[in-house]
Short mmCIF file of C-alpha atoms and ligand atoms in Angstrom, two decimals:
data_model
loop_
_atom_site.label_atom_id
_atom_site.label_comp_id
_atom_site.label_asym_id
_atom_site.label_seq_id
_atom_site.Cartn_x
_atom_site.Cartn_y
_atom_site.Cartn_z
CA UNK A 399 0.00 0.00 0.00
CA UNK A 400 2.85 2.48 1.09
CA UNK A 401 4.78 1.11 -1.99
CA UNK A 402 1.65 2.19 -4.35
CA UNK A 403 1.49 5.74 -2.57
CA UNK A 404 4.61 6.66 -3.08
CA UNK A 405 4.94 5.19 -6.83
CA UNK A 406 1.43 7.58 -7.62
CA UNK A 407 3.31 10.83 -5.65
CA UNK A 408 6.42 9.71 -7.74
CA UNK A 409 4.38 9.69 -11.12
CA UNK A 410 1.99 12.92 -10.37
CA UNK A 411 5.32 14.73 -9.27
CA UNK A 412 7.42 13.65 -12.43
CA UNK A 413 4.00 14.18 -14.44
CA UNK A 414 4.06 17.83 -13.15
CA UNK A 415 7.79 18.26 -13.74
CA UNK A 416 7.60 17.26 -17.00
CA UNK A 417 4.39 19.48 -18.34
CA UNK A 418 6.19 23.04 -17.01
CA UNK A 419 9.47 25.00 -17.19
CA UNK A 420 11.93 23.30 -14.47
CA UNK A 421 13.29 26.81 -13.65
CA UNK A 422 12.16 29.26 -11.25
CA UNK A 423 10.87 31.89 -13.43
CA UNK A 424 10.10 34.87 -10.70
CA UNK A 425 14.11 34.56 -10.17
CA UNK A 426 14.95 34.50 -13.61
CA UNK A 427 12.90 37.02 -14.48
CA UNK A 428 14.00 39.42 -11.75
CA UNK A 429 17.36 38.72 -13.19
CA UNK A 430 16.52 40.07 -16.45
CA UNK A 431 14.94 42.97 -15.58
CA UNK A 432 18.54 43.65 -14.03
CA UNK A 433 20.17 43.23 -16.80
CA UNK A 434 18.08 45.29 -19.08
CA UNK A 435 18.77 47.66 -16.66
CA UNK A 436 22.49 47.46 -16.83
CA UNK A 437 21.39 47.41 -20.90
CA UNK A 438 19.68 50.83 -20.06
CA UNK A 439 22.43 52.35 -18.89
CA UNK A 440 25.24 51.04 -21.26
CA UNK A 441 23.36 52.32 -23.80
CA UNK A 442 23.60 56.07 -23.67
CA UNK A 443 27.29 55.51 -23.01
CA UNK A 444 27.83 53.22 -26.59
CA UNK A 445 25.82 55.67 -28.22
CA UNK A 446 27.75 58.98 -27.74
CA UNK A 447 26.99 61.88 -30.02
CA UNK A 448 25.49 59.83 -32.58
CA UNK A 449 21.17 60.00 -32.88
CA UNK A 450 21.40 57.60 -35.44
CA UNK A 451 21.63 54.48 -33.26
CA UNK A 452 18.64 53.43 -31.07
CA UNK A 453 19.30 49.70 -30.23
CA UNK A 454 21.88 47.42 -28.70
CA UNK A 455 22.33 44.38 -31.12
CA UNK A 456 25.31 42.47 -29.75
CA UNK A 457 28.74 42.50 -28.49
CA UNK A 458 31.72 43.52 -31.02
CA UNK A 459 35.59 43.27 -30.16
CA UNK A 460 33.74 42.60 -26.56
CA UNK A 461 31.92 46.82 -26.58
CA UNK A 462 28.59 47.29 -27.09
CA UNK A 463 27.30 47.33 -30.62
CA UNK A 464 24.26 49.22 -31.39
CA UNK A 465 22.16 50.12 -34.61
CA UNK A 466 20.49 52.54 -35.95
CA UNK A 467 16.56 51.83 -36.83
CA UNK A 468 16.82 50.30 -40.41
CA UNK A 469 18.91 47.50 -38.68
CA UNK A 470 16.68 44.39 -39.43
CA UNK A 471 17.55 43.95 -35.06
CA UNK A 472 16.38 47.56 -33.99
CA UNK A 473 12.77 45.91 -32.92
CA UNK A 474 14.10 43.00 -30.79
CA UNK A 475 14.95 45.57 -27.62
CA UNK A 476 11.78 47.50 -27.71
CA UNK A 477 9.83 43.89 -27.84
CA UNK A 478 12.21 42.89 -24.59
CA UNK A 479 11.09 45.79 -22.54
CA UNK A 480 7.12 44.87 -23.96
CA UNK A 481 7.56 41.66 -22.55
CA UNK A 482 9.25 42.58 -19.15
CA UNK A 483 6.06 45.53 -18.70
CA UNK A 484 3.51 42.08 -19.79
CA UNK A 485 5.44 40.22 -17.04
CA UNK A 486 5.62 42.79 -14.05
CA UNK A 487 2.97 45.41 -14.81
CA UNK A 488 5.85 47.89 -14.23
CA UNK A 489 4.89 51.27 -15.75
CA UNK A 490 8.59 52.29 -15.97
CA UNK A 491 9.12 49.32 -17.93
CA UNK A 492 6.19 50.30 -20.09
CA UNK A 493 7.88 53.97 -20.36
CA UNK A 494 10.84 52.52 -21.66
CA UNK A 495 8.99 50.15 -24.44
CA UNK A 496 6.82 53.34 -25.63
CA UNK A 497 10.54 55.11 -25.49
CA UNK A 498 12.40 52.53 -27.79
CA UNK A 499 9.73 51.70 -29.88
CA UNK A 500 9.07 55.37 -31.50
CA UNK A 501 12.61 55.17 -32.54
CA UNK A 502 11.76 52.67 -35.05
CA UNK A 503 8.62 54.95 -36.54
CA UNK A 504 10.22 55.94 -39.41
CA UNK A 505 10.56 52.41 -40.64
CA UNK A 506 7.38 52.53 -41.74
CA UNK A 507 7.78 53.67 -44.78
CA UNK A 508 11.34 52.56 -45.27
CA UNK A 509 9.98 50.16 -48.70
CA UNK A 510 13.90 49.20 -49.16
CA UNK A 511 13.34 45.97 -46.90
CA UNK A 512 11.90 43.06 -46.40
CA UNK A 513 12.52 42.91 -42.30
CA UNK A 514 9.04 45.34 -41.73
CA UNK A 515 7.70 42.43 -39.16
CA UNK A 516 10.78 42.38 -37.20
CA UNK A 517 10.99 45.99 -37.07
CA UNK A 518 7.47 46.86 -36.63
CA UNK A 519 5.50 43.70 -35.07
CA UNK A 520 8.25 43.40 -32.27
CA UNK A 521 8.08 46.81 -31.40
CA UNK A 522 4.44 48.68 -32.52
CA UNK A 523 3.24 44.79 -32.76
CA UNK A 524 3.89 43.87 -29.07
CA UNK A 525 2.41 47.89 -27.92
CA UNK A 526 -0.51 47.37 -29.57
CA UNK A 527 -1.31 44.06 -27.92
CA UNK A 528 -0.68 45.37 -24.11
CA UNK A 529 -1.83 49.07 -24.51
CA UNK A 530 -4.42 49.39 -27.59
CA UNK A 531 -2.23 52.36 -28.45
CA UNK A 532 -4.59 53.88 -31.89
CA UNK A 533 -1.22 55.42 -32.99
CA UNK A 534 0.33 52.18 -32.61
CA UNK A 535 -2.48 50.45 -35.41
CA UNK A 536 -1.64 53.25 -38.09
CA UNK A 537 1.96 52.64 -37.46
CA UNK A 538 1.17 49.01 -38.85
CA UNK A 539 -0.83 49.79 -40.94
CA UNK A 540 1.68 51.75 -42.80
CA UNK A 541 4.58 49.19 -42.47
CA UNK A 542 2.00 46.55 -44.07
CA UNK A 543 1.41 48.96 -47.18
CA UNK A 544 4.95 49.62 -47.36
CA UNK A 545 5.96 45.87 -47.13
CA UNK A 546 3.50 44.83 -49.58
CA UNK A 547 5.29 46.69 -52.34
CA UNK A 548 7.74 44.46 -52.19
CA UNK A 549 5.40 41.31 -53.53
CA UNK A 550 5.64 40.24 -56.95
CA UNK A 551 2.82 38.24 -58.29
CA UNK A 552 4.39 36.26 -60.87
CA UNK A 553 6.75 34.83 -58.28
CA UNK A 554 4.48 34.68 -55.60
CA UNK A 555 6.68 35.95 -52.75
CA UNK A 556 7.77 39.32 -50.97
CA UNK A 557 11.60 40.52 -51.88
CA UNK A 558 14.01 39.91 -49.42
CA UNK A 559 17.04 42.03 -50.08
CA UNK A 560 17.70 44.43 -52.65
CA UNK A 561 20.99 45.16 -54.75
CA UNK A 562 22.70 42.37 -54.49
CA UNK A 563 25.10 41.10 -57.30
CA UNK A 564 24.65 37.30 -56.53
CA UNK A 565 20.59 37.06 -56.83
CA UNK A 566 18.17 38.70 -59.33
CA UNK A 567 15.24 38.66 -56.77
CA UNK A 568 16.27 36.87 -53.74
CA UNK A 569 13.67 35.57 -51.07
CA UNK A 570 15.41 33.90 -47.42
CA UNK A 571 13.39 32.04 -45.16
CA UNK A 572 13.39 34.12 -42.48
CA UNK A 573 11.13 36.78 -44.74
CA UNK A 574 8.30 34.05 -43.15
CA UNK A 575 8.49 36.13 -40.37
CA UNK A 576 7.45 39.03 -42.18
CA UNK A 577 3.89 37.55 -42.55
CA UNK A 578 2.68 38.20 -39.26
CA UNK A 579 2.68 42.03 -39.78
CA UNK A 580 0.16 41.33 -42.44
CA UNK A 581 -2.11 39.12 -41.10
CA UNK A 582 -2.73 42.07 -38.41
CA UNK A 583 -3.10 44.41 -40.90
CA UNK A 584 -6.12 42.76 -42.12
CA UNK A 585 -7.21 42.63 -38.93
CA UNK A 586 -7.10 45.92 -38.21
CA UNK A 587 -8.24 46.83 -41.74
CA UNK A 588 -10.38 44.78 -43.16
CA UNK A 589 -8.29 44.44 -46.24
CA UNK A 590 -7.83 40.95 -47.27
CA UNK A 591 -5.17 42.17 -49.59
CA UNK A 592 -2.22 41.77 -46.99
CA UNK A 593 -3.14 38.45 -46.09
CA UNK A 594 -3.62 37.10 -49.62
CA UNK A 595 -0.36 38.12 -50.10
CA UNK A 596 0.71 36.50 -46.64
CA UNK A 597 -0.64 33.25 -47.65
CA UNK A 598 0.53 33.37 -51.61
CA UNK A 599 4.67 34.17 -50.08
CA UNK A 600 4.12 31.13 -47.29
CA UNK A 601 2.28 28.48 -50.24
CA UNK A 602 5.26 29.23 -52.88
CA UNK A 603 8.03 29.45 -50.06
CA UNK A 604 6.55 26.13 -48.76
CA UNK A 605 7.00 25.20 -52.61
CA UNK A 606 10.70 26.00 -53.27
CA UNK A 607 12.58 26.17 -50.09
CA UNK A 608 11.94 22.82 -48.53
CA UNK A 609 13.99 19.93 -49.62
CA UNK A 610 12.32 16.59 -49.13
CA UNK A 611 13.58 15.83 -45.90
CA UNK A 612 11.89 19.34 -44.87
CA UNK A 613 15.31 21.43 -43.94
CA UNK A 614 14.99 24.42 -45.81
CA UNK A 615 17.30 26.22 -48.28
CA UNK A 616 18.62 29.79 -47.02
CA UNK A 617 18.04 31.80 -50.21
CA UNK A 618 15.87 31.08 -53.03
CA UNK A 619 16.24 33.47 -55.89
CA UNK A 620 13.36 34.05 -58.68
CA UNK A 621 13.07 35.05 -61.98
CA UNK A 622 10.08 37.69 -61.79
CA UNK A 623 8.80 37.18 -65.32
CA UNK A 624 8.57 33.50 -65.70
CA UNK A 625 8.08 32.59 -61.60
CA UNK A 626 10.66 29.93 -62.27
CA UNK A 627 12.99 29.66 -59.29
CA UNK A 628 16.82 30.51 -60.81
CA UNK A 629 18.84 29.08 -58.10
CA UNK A 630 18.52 27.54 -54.69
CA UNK A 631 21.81 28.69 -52.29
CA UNK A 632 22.75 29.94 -48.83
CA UNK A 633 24.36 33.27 -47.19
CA UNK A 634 24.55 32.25 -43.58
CA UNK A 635 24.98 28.54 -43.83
CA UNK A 636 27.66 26.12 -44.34
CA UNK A 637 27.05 25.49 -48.21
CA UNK A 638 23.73 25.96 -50.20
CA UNK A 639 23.08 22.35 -49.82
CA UNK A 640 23.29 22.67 -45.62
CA UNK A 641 20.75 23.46 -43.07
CA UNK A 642 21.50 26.68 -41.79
CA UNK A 643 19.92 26.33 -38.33
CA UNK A 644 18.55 29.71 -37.70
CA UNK A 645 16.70 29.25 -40.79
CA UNK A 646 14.86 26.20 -39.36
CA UNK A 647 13.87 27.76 -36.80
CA UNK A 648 12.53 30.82 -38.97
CA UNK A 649 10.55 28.89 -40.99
CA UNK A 650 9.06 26.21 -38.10
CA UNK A 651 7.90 29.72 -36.24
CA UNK A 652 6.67 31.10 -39.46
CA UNK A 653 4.27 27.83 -40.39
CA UNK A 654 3.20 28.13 -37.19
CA UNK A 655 2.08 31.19 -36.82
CA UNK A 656 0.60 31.04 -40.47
CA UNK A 657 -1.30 27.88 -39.10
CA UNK A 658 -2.75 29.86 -35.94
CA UNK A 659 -3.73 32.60 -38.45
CA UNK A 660 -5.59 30.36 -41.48
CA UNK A 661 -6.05 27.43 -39.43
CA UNK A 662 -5.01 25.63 -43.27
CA UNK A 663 -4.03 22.62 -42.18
CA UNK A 664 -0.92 21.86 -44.71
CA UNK A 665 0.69 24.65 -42.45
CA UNK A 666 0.37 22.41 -39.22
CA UNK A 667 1.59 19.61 -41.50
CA UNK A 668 4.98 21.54 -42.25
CA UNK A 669 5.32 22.91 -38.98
CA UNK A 670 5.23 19.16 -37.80
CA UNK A 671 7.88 17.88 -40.16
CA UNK A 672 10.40 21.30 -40.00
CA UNK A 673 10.20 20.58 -35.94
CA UNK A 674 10.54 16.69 -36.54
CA UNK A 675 13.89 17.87 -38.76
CA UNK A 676 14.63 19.83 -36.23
CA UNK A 677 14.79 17.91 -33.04
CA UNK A 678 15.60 14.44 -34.43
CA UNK A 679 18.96 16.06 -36.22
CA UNK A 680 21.82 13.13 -35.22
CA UNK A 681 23.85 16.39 -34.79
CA UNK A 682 21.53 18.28 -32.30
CA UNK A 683 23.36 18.61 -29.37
CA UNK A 684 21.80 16.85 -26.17
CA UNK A 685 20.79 19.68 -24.61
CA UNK A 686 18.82 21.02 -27.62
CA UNK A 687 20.72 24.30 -28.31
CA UNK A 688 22.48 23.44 -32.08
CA UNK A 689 25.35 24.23 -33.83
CA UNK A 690 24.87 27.23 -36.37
CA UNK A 691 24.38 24.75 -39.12
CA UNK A 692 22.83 21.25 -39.17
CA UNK A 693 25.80 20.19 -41.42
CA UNK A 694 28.44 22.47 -40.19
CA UNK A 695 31.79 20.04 -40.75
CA UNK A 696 33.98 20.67 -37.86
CA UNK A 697 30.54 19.61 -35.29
CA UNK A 698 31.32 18.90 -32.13
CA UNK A 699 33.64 22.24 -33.09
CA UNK A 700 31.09 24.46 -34.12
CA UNK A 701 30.32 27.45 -32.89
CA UNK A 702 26.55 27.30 -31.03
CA UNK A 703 23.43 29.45 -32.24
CA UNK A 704 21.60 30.45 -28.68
CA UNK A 705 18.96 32.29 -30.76
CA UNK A 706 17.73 29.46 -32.98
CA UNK A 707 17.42 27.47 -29.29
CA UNK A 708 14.95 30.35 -28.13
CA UNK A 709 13.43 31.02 -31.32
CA UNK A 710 12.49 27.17 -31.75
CA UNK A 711 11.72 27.00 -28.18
CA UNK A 712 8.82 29.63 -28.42
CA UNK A 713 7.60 28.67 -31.76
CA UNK A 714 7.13 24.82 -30.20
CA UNK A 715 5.44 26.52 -27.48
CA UNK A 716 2.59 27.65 -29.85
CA UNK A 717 2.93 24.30 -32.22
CA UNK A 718 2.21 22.46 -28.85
CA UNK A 719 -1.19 23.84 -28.83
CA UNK A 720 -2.13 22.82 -32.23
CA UNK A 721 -0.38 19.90 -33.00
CA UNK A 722 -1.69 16.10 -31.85
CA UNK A 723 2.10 15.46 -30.55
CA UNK A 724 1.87 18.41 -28.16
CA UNK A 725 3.42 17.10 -25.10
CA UNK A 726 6.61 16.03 -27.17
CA UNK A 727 6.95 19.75 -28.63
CA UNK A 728 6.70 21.06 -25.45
CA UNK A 729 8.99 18.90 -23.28
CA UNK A 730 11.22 19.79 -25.68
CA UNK A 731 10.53 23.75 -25.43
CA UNK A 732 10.94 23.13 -21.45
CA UNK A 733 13.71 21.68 -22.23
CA UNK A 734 15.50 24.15 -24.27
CA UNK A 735 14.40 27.16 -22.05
CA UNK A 736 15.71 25.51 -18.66
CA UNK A 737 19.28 24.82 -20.93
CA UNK A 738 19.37 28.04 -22.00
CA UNK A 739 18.66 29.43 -18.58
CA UNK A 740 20.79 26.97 -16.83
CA UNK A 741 24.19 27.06 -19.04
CA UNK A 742 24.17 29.84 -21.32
CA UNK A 743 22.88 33.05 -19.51
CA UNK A 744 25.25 35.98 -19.35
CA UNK A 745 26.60 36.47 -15.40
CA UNK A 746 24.78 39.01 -13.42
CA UNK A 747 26.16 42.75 -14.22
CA UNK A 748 27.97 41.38 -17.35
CA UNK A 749 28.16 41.69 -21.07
CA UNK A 750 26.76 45.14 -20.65
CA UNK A 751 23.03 43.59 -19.81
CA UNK A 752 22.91 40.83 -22.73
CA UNK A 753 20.73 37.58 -21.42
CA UNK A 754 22.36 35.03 -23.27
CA UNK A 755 25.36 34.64 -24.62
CA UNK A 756 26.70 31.60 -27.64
CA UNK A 757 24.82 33.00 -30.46
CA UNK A 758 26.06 33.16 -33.77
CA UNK A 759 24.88 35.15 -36.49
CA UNK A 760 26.99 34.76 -39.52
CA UNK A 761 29.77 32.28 -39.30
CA UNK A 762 29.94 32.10 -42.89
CA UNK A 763 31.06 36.21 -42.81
CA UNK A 764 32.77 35.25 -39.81
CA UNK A 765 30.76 37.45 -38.46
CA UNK A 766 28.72 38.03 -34.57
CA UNK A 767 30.51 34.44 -33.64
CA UNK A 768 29.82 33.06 -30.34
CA UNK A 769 28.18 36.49 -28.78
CA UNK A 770 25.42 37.46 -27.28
CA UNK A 771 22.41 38.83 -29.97
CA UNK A 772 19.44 41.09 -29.39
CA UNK A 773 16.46 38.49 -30.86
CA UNK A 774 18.23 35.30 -28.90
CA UNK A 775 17.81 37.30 -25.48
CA UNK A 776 13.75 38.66 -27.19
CA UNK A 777 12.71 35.48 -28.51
CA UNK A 778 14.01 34.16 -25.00
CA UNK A 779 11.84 36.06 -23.19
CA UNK A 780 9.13 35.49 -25.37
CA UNK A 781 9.77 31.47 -24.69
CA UNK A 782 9.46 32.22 -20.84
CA UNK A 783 6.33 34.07 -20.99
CA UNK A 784 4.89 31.27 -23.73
CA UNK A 785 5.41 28.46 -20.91
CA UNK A 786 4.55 30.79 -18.45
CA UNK A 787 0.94 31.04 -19.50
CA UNK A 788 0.71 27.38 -20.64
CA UNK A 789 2.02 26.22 -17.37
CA UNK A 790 -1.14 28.17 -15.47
CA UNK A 791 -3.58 26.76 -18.66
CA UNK A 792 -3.84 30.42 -20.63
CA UNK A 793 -4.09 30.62 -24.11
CA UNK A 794 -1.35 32.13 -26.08
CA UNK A 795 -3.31 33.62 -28.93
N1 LIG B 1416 17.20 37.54 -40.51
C1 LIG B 1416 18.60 37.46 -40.46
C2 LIG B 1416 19.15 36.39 -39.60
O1 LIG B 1416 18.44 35.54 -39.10
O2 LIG B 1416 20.35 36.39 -39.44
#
């Protein structure tokens, strides 16, 4: 009798353990709001004279590096303080998001990129949600019209990058991302043009960037008067055959999110199989934070990407929800955020307020290895607050 007692404590306590976050959050939240302070006050100091830069965006030659607003990172900051005002109800934190994100106004109308969603949904995106700013909905608005000039409807897809010598009309997976700026826009609107063109970029991405074994190419380029894809390559990845990991993680968050927004099933279906990639890699480390590239040739000596752990770990968050192998996606999300949390958090006062550190952002330009990054430490916090609410049975969305 004592025997079956303590085996049923055993299994409710392990059940328990299993279905939340094994990390004391109110502690590891206090922590970050100390290091976004440190952040706050570093920041002045890296800025100087210049007005140009608003936002830090990682560590260079070990200083603070910070950007101005057209930055495809200026967003990720302003998003960070959103989150920590959701979190706390602090009105000073709230002070500070409003602060931040009107430096990244004039974006809205900046038609030379494709990053609109980063820049605007983190930033006006987030505001809107927690305050119902009107200002806030025009800003979006405008991004959304401004972003949308950048679809071509032969190809089917939105323009990633401009003037560059190597791709007539290049499209990366991360624009995915983008999308989510236009399904609000409809929302807000009543225009079903943004989202038709939301849905047309994820159907012909979904198309031509996934191999068969559903790891996606970096950069598909198109010819705009046939639609015929030209060439199939990478920028950040090993080779244009590899699986540059970030982009994974892009593209399993973007399907998601496109799933939660058309509820079209084949969405679901991909965000199943990119995850499935994803977390049965042989060469996914065991505590679920990878190597910058799936097929990166000196692994176990590869440099980490931090931010692909915490994007993945909040986009599994949400794909837990929808998907019929729930539990697994989100064991594995716990399991991410508590390695992240446990191993690879920046010490208290240090790297001038960063959360994480081991991201990479292009090892291929040799370029932000092993550092912290501005969107590992948002889409971190993001991942907390996700398993925060579907630890005390909230919806997400
Ligand atoms: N969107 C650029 C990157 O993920 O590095």
């Amino acid at each position: 009798m004592i025997k079956k007692i303590v085996a049923g404590i055993l299994l409710i306590t392990s059940l328990s353990v299993s279905e939340a976050q094994k990390i004391n959050l109110p502690k590891v939240m206090a922590e970050a709001e100390k290091q976004t302070e440190v952040m706050l006050t570093e920041i002045p100091k890296a800025k100087g004279v210049s007005h140009d830069l608003v936002s830090p965006r990682t560590l260079e030659n070990g200083k603070l590096k910070l950007v101005p607003s057209k930055d495809w990172t200026s967003a990720f900051f302003p998003g960070q303080l959103w989150y920590l005002y959701e979190y706390t109800g602090n009105n000073k934190w709230k002070a500070e998001a409003e602060r931040y994100t009107a430096t990244i106004e004039k974006e809205k109308t900046n038609a030379g990129t494709h990053d609109m969603g980063f820049k605007i949904y983190c930033s006006f995106g987030n505001g809107l949600r927690l305050t119902q700013n009107e200002h806030y909905k025009d800003v979006i608005i405008q991004a959304a019209k401004t972003l949308s000039t950048r679809f071509n409807a032969t190809a089917g897809v939105i323009k990633s990058w401009d003037n560059r010598t190597k791709w007539k009309y290049p499209v990366i997976i991360d624009n995915m991302m983008n999308l989510e700026l236009l399904f609000e826009a409809t929302k807000l609107t009543g225009d079903q043009s943004f989202r038709k063109i939301a849905i047309v970029h994820a159907n012909t991405t979904m198309k031509n960037h996934y191999r068969a074994d559903f790891s996606s190419y970096h950069v598909v380029d198109y010819d705009t008067s046939t639609g015929k894809v030209l060439q199939k390559t990478t920028h950040q990845g090993y080779s244009d055959a590899s699986a540059w990991t970030r982009g994974q993680s892009w593209g399993l968050y973007g399907y998601t999110m496109c799933y939660r927004e058309t509820k079209d099933k084949s969405y679901l279906a991909q965000a199943e199989k990119v995850a499935e990639y994803f977390l049965n890699h042989p060469n996914l480390p065991k505590d679920l934070v990878p190597y910058y590239d799936f097929d990166a040739p000196g692994i176990p000596n590869e440099p980490r990407d931090a931010s692909a752990a915490s994007i993945t770990a909040s986009a599994l968050y949400e794909l837990s929800t929808y998907s019929k192998n729930g539990k697994k996606y989100k064991d594995a999300a716990n399991k991410i955020v508590e390695n992240l949390t446990n191993s690879y958090r920046a010490k208290s006062g240090e790297s001038y307020g960063f959360l994480l550190l081991h991201s990479t952002g292009s090892k291929a330009q040799n370029s932000e290895v092993d550092v912290p990054l501005s969107y590992a430490d948002y889409y971190y916090i993001e991942a907390l607050l996700r398993g925060k609410k579907l630890k005390e049975g909230k919806k997400l969305f």
